[in-house]
Coordinates of C-alpha atoms and ligand atoms in Angstrom, one line a residue:
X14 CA 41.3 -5.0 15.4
X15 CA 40.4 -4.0 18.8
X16 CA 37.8 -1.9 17.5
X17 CA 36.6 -4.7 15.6
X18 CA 36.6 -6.8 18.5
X19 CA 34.2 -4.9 19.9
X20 CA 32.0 -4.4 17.5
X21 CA 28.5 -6.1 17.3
X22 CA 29.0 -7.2 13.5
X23 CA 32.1 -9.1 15.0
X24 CA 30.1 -11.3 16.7
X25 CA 27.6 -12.1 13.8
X26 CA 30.7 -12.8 12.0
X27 CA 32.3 -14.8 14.9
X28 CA 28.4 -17.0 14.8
X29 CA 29.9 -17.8 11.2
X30 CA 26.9 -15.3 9.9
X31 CA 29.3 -12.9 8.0
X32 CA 27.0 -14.4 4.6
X33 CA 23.8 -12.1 6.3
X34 CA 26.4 -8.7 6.1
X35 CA 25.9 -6.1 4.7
X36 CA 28.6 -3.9 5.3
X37 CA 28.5 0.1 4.9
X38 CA 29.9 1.4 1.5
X39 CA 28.8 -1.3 -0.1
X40 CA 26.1 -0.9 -3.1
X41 CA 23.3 -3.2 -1.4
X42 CA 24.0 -1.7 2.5
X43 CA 22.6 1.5 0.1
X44 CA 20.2 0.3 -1.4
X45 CA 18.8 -1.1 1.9
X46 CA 19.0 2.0 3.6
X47 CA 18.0 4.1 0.3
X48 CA 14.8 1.8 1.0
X49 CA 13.4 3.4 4.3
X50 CA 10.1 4.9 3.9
X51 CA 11.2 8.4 5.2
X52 CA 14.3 9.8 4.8
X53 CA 14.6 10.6 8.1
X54 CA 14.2 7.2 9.7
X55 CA 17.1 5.7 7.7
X56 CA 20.4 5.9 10.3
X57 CA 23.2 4.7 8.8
X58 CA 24.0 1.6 10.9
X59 CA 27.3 -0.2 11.0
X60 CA 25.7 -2.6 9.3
X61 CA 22.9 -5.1 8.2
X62 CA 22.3 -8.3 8.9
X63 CA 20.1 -10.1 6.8
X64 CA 18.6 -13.8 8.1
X65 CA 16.7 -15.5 5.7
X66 CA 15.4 -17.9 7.7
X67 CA 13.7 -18.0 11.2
X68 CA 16.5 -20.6 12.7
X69 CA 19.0 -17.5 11.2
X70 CA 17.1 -14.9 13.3
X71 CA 18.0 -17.2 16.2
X72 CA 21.1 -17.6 15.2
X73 CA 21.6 -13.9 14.5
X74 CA 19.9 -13.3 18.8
X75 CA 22.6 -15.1 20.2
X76 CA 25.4 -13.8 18.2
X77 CA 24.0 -9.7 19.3
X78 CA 22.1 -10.4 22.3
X79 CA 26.1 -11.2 23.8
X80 CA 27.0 -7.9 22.5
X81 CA 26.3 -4.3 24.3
X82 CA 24.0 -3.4 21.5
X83 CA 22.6 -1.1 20.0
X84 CA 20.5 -3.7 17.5
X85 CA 17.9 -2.5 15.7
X86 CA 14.7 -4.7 13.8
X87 CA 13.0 -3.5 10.1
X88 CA 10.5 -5.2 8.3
X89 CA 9.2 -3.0 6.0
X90 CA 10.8 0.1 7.5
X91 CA 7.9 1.8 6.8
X92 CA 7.6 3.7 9.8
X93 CA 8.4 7.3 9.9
X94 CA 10.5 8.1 13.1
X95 CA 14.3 8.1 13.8
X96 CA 14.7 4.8 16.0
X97 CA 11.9 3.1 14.8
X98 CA 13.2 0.6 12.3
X99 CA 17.4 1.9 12.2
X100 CA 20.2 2.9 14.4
X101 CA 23.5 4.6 14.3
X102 CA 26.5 3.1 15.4
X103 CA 25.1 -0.7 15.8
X104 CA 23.7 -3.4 13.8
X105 CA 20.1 -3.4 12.0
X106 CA 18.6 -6.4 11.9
X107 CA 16.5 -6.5 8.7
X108 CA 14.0 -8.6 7.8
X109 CA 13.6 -7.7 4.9
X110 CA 14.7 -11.6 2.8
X111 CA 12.0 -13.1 5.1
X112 CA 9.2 -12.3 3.3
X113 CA 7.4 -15.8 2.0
X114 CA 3.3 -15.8 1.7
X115 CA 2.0 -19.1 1.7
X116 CA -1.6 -20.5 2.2
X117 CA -2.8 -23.7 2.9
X118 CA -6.0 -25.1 1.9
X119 CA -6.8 -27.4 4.6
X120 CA -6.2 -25.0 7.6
X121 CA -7.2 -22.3 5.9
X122 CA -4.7 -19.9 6.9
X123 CA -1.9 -17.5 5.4
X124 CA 1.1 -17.1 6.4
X125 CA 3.0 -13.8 5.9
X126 CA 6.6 -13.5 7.0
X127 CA 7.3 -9.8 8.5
X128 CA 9.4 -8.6 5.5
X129 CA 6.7 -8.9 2.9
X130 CA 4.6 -6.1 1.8
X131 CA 0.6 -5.9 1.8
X132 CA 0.8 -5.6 -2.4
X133 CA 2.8 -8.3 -2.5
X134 CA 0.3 -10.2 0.2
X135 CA -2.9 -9.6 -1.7
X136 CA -1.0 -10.7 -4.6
X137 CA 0.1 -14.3 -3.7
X138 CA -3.3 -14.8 -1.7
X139 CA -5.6 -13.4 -4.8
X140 CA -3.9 -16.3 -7.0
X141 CA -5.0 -18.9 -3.7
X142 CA -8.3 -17.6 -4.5
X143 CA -8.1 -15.9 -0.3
X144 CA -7.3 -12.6 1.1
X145 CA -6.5 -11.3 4.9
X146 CA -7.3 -8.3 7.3
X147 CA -4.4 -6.4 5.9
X148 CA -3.2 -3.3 5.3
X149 CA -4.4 -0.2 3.1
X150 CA -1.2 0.8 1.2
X151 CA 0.7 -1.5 -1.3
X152 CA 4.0 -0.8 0.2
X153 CA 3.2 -1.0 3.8
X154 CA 5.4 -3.8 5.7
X155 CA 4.0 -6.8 7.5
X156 CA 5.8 -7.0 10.3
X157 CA 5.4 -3.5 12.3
X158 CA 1.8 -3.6 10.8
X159 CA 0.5 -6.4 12.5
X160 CA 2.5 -6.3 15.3
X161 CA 1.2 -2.2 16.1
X162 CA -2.4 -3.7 15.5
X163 CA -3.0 -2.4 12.1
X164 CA -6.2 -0.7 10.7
X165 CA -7.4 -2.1 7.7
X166 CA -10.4 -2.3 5.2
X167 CA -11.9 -4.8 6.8
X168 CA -11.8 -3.8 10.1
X169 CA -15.6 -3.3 10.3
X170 CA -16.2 -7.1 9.5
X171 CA -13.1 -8.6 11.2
X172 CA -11.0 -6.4 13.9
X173 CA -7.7 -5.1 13.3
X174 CA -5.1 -7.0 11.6
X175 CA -3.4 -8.3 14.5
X176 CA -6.9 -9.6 16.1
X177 CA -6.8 -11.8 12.9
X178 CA -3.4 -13.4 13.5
X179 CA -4.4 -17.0 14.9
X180 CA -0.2 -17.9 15.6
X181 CA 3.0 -15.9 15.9
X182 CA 6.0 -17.8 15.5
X183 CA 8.3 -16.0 17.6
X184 CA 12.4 -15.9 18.4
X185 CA 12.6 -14.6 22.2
X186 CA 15.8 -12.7 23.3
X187 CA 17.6 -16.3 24.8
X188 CA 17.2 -17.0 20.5
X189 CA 14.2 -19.9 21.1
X190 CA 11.6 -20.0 18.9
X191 CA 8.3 -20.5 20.1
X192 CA 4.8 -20.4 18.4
X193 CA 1.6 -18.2 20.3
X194 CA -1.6 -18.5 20.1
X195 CA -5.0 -19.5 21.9
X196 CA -3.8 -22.4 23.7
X197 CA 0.3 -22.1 23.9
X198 CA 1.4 -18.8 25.4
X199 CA -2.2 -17.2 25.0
X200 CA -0.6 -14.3 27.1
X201 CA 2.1 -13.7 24.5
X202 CA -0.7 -14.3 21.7
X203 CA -2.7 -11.0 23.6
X204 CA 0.6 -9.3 24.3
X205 CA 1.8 -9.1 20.1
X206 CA -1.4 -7.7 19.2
X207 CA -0.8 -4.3 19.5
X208 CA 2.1 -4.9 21.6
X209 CA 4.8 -4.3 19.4
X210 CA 8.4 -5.4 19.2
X211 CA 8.9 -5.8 23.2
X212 CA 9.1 -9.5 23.5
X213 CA 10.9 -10.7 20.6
X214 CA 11.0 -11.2 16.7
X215 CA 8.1 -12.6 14.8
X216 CA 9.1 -14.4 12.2
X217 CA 5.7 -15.8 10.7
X218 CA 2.3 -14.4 11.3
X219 CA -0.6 -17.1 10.7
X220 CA -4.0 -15.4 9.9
X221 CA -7.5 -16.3 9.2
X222 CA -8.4 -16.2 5.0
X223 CA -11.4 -15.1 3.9
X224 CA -12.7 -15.5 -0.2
X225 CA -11.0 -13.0 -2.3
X226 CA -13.5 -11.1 -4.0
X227 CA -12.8 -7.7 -6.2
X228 CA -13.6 -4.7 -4.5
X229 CA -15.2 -1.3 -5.3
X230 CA -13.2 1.1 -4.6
X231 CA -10.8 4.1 -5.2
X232 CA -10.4 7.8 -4.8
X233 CA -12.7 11.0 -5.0
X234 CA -11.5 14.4 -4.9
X235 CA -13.5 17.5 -3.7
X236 CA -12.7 20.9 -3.0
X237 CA -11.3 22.7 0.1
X238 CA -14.8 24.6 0.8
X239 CA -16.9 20.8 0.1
X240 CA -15.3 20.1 4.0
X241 CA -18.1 20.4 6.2
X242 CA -20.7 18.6 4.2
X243 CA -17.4 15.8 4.0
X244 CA -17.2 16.1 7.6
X245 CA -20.6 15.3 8.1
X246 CA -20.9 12.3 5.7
X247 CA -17.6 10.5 7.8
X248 CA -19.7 10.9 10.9
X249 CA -22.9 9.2 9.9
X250 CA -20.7 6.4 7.9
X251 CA -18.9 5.7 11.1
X252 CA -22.0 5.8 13.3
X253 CA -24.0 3.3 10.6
X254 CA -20.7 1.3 9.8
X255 CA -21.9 -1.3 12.0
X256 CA -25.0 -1.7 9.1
X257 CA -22.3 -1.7 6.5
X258 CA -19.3 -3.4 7.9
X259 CA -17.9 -4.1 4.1
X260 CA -17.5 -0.3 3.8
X261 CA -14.9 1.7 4.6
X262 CA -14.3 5.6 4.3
X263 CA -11.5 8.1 5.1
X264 CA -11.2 11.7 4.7
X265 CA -7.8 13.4 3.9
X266 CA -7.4 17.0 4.4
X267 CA -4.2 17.6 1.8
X268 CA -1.9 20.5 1.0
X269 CA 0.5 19.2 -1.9
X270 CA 1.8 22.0 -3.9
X271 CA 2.5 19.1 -6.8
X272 CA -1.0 18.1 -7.5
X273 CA -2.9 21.2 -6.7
X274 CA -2.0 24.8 -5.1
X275 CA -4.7 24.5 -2.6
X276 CA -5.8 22.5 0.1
X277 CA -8.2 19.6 -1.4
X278 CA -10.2 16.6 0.6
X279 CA -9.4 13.3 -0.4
X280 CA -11.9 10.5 0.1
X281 CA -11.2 6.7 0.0
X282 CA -14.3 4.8 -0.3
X283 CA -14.4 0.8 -0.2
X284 CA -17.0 -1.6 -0.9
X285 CA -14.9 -4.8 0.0
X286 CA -17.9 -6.9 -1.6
X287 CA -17.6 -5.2 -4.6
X288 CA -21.2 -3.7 -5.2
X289 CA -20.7 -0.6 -7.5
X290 CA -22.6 2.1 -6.2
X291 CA -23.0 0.6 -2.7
X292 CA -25.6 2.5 -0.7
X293 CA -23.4 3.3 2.0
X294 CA -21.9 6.2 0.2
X295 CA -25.1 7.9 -1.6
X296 CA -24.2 10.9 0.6
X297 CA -20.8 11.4 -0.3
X298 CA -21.5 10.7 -3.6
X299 CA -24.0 13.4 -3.7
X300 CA -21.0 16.3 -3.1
X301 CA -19.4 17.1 -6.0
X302 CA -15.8 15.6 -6.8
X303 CA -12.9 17.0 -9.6
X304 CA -11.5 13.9 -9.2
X305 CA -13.2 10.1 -9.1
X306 CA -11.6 6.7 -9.7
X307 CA -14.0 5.1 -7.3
X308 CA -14.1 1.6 -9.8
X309 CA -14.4 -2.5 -9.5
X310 CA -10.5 -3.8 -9.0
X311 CA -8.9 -6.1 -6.9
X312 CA -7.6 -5.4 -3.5
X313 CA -4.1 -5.2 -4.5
X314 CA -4.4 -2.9 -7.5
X315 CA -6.2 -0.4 -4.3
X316 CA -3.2 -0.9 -2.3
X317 CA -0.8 0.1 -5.3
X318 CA -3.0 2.9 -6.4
X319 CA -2.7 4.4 -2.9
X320 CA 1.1 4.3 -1.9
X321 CA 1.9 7.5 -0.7
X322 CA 5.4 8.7 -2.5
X323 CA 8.7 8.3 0.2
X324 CA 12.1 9.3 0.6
X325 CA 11.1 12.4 2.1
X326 CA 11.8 13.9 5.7
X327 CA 8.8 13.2 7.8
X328 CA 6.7 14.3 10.8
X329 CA 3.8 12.6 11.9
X330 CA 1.4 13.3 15.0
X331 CA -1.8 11.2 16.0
X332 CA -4.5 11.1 18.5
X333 CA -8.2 9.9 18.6
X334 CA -11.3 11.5 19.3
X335 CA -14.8 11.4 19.7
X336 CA -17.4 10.8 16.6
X337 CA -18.3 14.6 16.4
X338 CA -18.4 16.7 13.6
X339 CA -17.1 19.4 15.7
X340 CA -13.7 17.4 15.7
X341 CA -13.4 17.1 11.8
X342 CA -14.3 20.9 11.4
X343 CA -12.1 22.0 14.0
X344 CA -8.6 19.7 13.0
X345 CA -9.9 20.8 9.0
X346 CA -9.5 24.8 10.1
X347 CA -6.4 23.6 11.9
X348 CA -4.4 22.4 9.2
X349 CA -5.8 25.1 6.9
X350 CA -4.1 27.3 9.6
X351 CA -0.7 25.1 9.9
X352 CA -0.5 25.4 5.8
X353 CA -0.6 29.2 5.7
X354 CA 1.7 29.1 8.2
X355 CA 4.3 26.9 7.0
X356 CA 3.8 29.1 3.6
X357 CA 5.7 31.6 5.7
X358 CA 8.1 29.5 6.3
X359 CA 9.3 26.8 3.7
X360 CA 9.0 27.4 0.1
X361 CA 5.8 25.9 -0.8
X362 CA 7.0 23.9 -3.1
X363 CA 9.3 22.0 -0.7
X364 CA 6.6 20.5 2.0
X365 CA 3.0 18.6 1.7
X366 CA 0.6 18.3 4.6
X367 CA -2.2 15.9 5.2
X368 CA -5.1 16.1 8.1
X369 CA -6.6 12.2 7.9
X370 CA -9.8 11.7 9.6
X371 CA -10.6 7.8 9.8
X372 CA -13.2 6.0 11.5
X373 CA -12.8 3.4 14.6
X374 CA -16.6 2.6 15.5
X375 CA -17.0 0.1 18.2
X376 CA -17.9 -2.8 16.0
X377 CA -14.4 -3.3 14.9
X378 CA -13.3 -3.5 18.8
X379 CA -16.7 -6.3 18.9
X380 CA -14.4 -8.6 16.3
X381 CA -11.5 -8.0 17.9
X382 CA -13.3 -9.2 21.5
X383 CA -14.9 -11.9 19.9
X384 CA -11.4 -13.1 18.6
X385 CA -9.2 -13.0 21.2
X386 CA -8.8 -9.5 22.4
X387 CA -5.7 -7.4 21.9
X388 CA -4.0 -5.0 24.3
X389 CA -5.2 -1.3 22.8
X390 CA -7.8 -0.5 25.5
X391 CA -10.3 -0.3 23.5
X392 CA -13.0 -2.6 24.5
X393 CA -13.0 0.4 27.5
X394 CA -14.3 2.6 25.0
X395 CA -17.7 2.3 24.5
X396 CA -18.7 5.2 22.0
X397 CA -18.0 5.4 18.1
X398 CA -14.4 7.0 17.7
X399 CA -12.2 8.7 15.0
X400 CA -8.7 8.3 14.8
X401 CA -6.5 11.5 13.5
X402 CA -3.3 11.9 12.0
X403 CA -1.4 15.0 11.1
X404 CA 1.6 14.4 8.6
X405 CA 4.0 16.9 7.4
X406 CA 6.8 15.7 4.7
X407 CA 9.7 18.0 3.7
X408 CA 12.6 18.4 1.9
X409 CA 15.5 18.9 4.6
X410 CA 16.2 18.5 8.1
X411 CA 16.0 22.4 8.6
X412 CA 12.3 22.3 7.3
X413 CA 11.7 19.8 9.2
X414 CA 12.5 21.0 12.6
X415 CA 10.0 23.8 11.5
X416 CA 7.5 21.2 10.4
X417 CA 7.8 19.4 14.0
X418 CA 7.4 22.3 16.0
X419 CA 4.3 23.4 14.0
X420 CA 2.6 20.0 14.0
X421 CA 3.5 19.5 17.5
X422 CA 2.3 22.7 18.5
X423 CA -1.4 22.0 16.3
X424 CA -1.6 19.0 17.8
X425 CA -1.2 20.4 21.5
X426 CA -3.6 22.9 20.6
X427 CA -6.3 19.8 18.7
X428 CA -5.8 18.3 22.0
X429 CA -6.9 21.0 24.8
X430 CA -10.1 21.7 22.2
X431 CA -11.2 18.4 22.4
X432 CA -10.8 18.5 25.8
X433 CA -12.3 21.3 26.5
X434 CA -14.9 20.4 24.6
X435 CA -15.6 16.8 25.8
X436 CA -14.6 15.2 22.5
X437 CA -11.2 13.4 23.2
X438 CA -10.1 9.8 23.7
X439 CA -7.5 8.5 25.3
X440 CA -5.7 6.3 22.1
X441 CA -3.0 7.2 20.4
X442 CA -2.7 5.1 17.1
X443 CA 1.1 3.5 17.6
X444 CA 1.4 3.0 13.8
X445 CA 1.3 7.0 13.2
X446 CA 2.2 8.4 16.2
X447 CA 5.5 10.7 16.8
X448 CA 8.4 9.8 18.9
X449 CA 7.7 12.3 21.7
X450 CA 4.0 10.6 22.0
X451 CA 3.4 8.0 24.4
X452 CA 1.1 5.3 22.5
X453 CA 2.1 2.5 24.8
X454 CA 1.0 4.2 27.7
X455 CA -2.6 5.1 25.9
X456 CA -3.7 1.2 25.9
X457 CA -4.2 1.9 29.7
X458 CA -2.8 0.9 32.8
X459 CA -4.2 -2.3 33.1
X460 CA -2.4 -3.1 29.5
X461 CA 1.0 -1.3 30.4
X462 CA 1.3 -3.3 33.3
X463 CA 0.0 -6.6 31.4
X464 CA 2.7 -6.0 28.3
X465 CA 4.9 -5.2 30.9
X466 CA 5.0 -8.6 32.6
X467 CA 4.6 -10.4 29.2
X468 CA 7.9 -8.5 28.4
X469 CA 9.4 -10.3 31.6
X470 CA 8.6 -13.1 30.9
X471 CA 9.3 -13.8 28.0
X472 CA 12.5 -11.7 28.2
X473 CA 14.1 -11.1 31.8
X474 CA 17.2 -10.8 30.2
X475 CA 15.6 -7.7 29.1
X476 CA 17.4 -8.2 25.0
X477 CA 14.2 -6.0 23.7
X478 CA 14.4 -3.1 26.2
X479 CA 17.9 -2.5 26.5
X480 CA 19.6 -3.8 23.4
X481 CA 17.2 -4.2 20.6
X482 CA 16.6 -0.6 21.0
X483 CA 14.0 0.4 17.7
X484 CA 10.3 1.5 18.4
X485 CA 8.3 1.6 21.4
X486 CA 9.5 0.2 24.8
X487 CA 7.4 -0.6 27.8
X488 CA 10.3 -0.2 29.8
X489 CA 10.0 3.6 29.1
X490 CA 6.9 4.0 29.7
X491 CA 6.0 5.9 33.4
X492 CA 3.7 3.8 35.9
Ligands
FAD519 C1 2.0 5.4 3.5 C2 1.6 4.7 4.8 C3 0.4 4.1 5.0 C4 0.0 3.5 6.1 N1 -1.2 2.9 6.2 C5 -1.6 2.3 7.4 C6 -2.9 1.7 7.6 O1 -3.7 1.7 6.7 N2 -3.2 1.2 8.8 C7 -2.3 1.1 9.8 O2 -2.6 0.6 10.9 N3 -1.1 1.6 9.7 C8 -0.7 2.2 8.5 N4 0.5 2.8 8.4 C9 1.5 2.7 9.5 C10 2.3 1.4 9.4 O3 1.4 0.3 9.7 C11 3.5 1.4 10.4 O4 4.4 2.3 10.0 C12 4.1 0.0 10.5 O5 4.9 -0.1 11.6 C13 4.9 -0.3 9.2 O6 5.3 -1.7 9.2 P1 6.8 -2.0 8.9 O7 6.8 -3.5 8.7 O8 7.3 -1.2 7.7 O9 7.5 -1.6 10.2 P2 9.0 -1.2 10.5 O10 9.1 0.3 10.2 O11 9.9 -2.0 9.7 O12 9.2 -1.5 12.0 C14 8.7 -0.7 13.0 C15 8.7 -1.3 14.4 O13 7.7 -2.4 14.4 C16 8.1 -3.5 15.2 N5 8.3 -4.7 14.3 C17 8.4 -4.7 13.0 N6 8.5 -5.9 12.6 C18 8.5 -6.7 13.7 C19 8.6 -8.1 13.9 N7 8.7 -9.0 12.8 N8 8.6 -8.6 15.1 C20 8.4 -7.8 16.2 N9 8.3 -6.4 16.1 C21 8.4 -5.9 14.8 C22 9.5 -3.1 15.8 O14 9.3 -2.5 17.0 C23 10.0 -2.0 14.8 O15 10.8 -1.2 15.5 C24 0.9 3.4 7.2 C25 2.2 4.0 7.1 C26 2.5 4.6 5.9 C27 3.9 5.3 5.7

């Protein structure tokens, strides 16, 4: 009982909350944590608390902000690293019942509660006839999405994600619920996008619509040794994308023993308008593919198609760079590196690797001036960028300890060549980067120190630095 008394699920119950529970050994506290993205992110937790509505989340505040903590907060518990979305020994506070989409014709806007998923999103909106700057992959959640900025097909025509979010309804550590935007706490509007979870919970994300249209889109397939002509084809896309802002392009270095025994290049090509063909992509279409399911579909049957399989232990790395071709070719022979490496190390058949090259030019930072601003830094950057991420899934802890060293050591080694070469950038993508990065700190000192005081003030009780203590905290992050 004394235990008990102590515990942070006794004060939930003590708010008369002890409905929200879930309590460990029970079949859904499994299948909640059995619903983490990556293995390794999921923590065990005394237990769950589930609050369905935004006055619950309030409710559920109080009841842990009085308690030593630690709390965590999961949307979609997407994200990859231990502590982002799930602790040991505390309570998790999952979001994952709030997850409504509802549009309204008159305003024109969506709103998405943090516990949906972008599938799901696209879904509900394509029947309103409307769609949103949202994410890529089906099963990515809303909430940490948004709230990390969020890189999306449409960036090129409308900013980020988060740059499209005209109101966050919010609950602040003292459990009030407020609503931010351009006109009522504009600083805590500026401070969410990109900002992630350091001033409180959002609990509704209102975001401009635009007409749903079906798409052209999908994914090629080319061999290993069709890399540099790839390469060249993401540079000049991301230097014209400005002339094409419906189009979108990634390449993926990949290593996955289960599809193929060598390393292949994915490509994901979108025409968001839907013109087959588009002219965008006549040089990549030129290099031959194995593999091409580039077709007309909607939005949502893209973001299905591309879910990336979970439940495995993962490692991921990311930094930006320059728009060089030098970059691509050099993080390309990197990974090919890394894979024969690993080969050595972990049966092949027990780990996947994937070298993602994406493009940020500066017209998606344009939208996201012309609508607000966010806090990334980037409207400091003033040539066309790339943003890179490493990822390396396994099967067990062991393997990946290995996998961390190696990607940590590649991406040490990616970073001194870029500077060495003139080629880096400062950003470090929060939605991908590892635990031992610093992405916070990457916006910039003028943004650290603004997020910081938005933090303050909206929190000097300090509930989301000391006792909600899942993903990245300004409070850790050096002057
Ligand atoms: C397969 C895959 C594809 C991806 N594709 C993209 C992509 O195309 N573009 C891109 O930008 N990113 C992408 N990501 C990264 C993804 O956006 C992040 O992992 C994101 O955090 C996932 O959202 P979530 O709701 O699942 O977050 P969770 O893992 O549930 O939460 C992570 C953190 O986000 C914050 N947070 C979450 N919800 C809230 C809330 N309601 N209020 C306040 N803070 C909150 C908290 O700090 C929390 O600790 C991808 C990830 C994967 C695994």
């Amino acid at each position: 009982m004394m235990i008990l008394s102590s515990h942070p699920s006794a004060w939930v119950l003590a708010a008369g909350l002890q409905e929200l529970i879930l309590l460990a050994g029970s079949d859904a506290y499994a299948a909640r944590e059995a619903s983490y993205w990556a293995e390794n992110a999921s923590l065990s937790p005394y237990c769950i608390v589930q609050p369905r509505t935004t006055n619950e989340v309030a409710l559920v505040v109080k009841a842990l902000s009085e308690t030593d903590g630690p709390i965590g907060l999961r949307s979609g518990g997407v994200t990859q690293w231990a502590g982002s979305n799930d602790v040991k020994n505390g309570v998790t506070i999952d979001l994952g019942k709030l997850r409504d989409v509802t549009y309204n014709a008159q305003s024109k806007l969506a709103s998405l509660q943090p516990g949906a998923r972008w599938d799901e999103v696209y879904g509900e909106l394509q029947n309103q006839g409307v769609c949103v700057t949202g994410g890529r992959i089906g099963n990515v959640g809303v909430g940490g999405f948004l709230t990390g900025c969020g890189n999306s097909f449409h960036s090129a025509q409308n900013g980020f994600g988060c740059d499209n979010v005209v109101n966050f309804e919010v609950v602040l550590g003292n459990a009030t619920i407020v609503n931010a935007n351009s006109t009522s706490h504009p600083d805590l509007w500026t401070a969410l996008k990109g900002g992630s979870g350091n001033f409180g919970i959002v609990t509704r994300f209102d975001m401009f619509t635009f007409p749903a249209t079906e798409i052209w889109g999908g994914n090629r397939i080319s061999v290993r040794s069709e890399g540099e002509k790839l390469a060249q084809a993401l540079v000049d896309f991301t230097n014209n994308n400005n002339k094409n802002p419906e189009d979108a392009f990634v390449i993926d270095h990949i290593f996955d023993p289960s599809s193929s025994p060598d390393v292949i290049v994915l490509q994901v090509i979108v025409d968001t308008h839907g013109v087959i063909n588009a002219s965008a992509f006549d040089d990549v279409r030129k290099i031959p593919a194995v593999v091409d399911d580039v077709q007309k579909r909607t939005l949502q049957d893209l973001a299905d198609n591309e879910r990336v399989p979970s439940r495995q232990q993962q490692v991921w790395f990311s930094l930006s760079f320059k728009n060089d071709i030098r970059v691509i070719n050099k993080g390309a022979e990197l990974h090919d590196q890394l894979v024969e490496e690993l080969k050595a190390l972990i049966p092949s058949s027990n780990f996947a690797t994937e070298c993602l090259f994406q493009p940020l030019p500066t017209i998606f930072t344009e939208h996201s001036i012309e609508k607000g601003g966010n806090v990334m830094g980037l409207d400091k950057v003033k040539e066309n960028a790339l943003i890179w991420l490493i990822a390396g899934a396994s099967g067990t802890p062991e393997e990946s300890a290995i996998m961390r060293e190696k990607l940590s050591a590649l991406t040490a080694s990616f970073e001194q060549y870029a500077a060495s070469e003139g080629l880096g950038n400062d950003l470090e993508w929060l939605n991908y980067a590892d635990q031992t990065q610093n992405p916070l700190k990457s916006y910039g000192k003028e943004n650290v120190d603004f997020i910081r005081k938005v933090a303050e003030k909206y929190d000097p009780a300090g509930v989301f630095q000391k006792k909600v203590v899942t993903g990245w905290k300004i409070s850790k992050v050096s002057q």
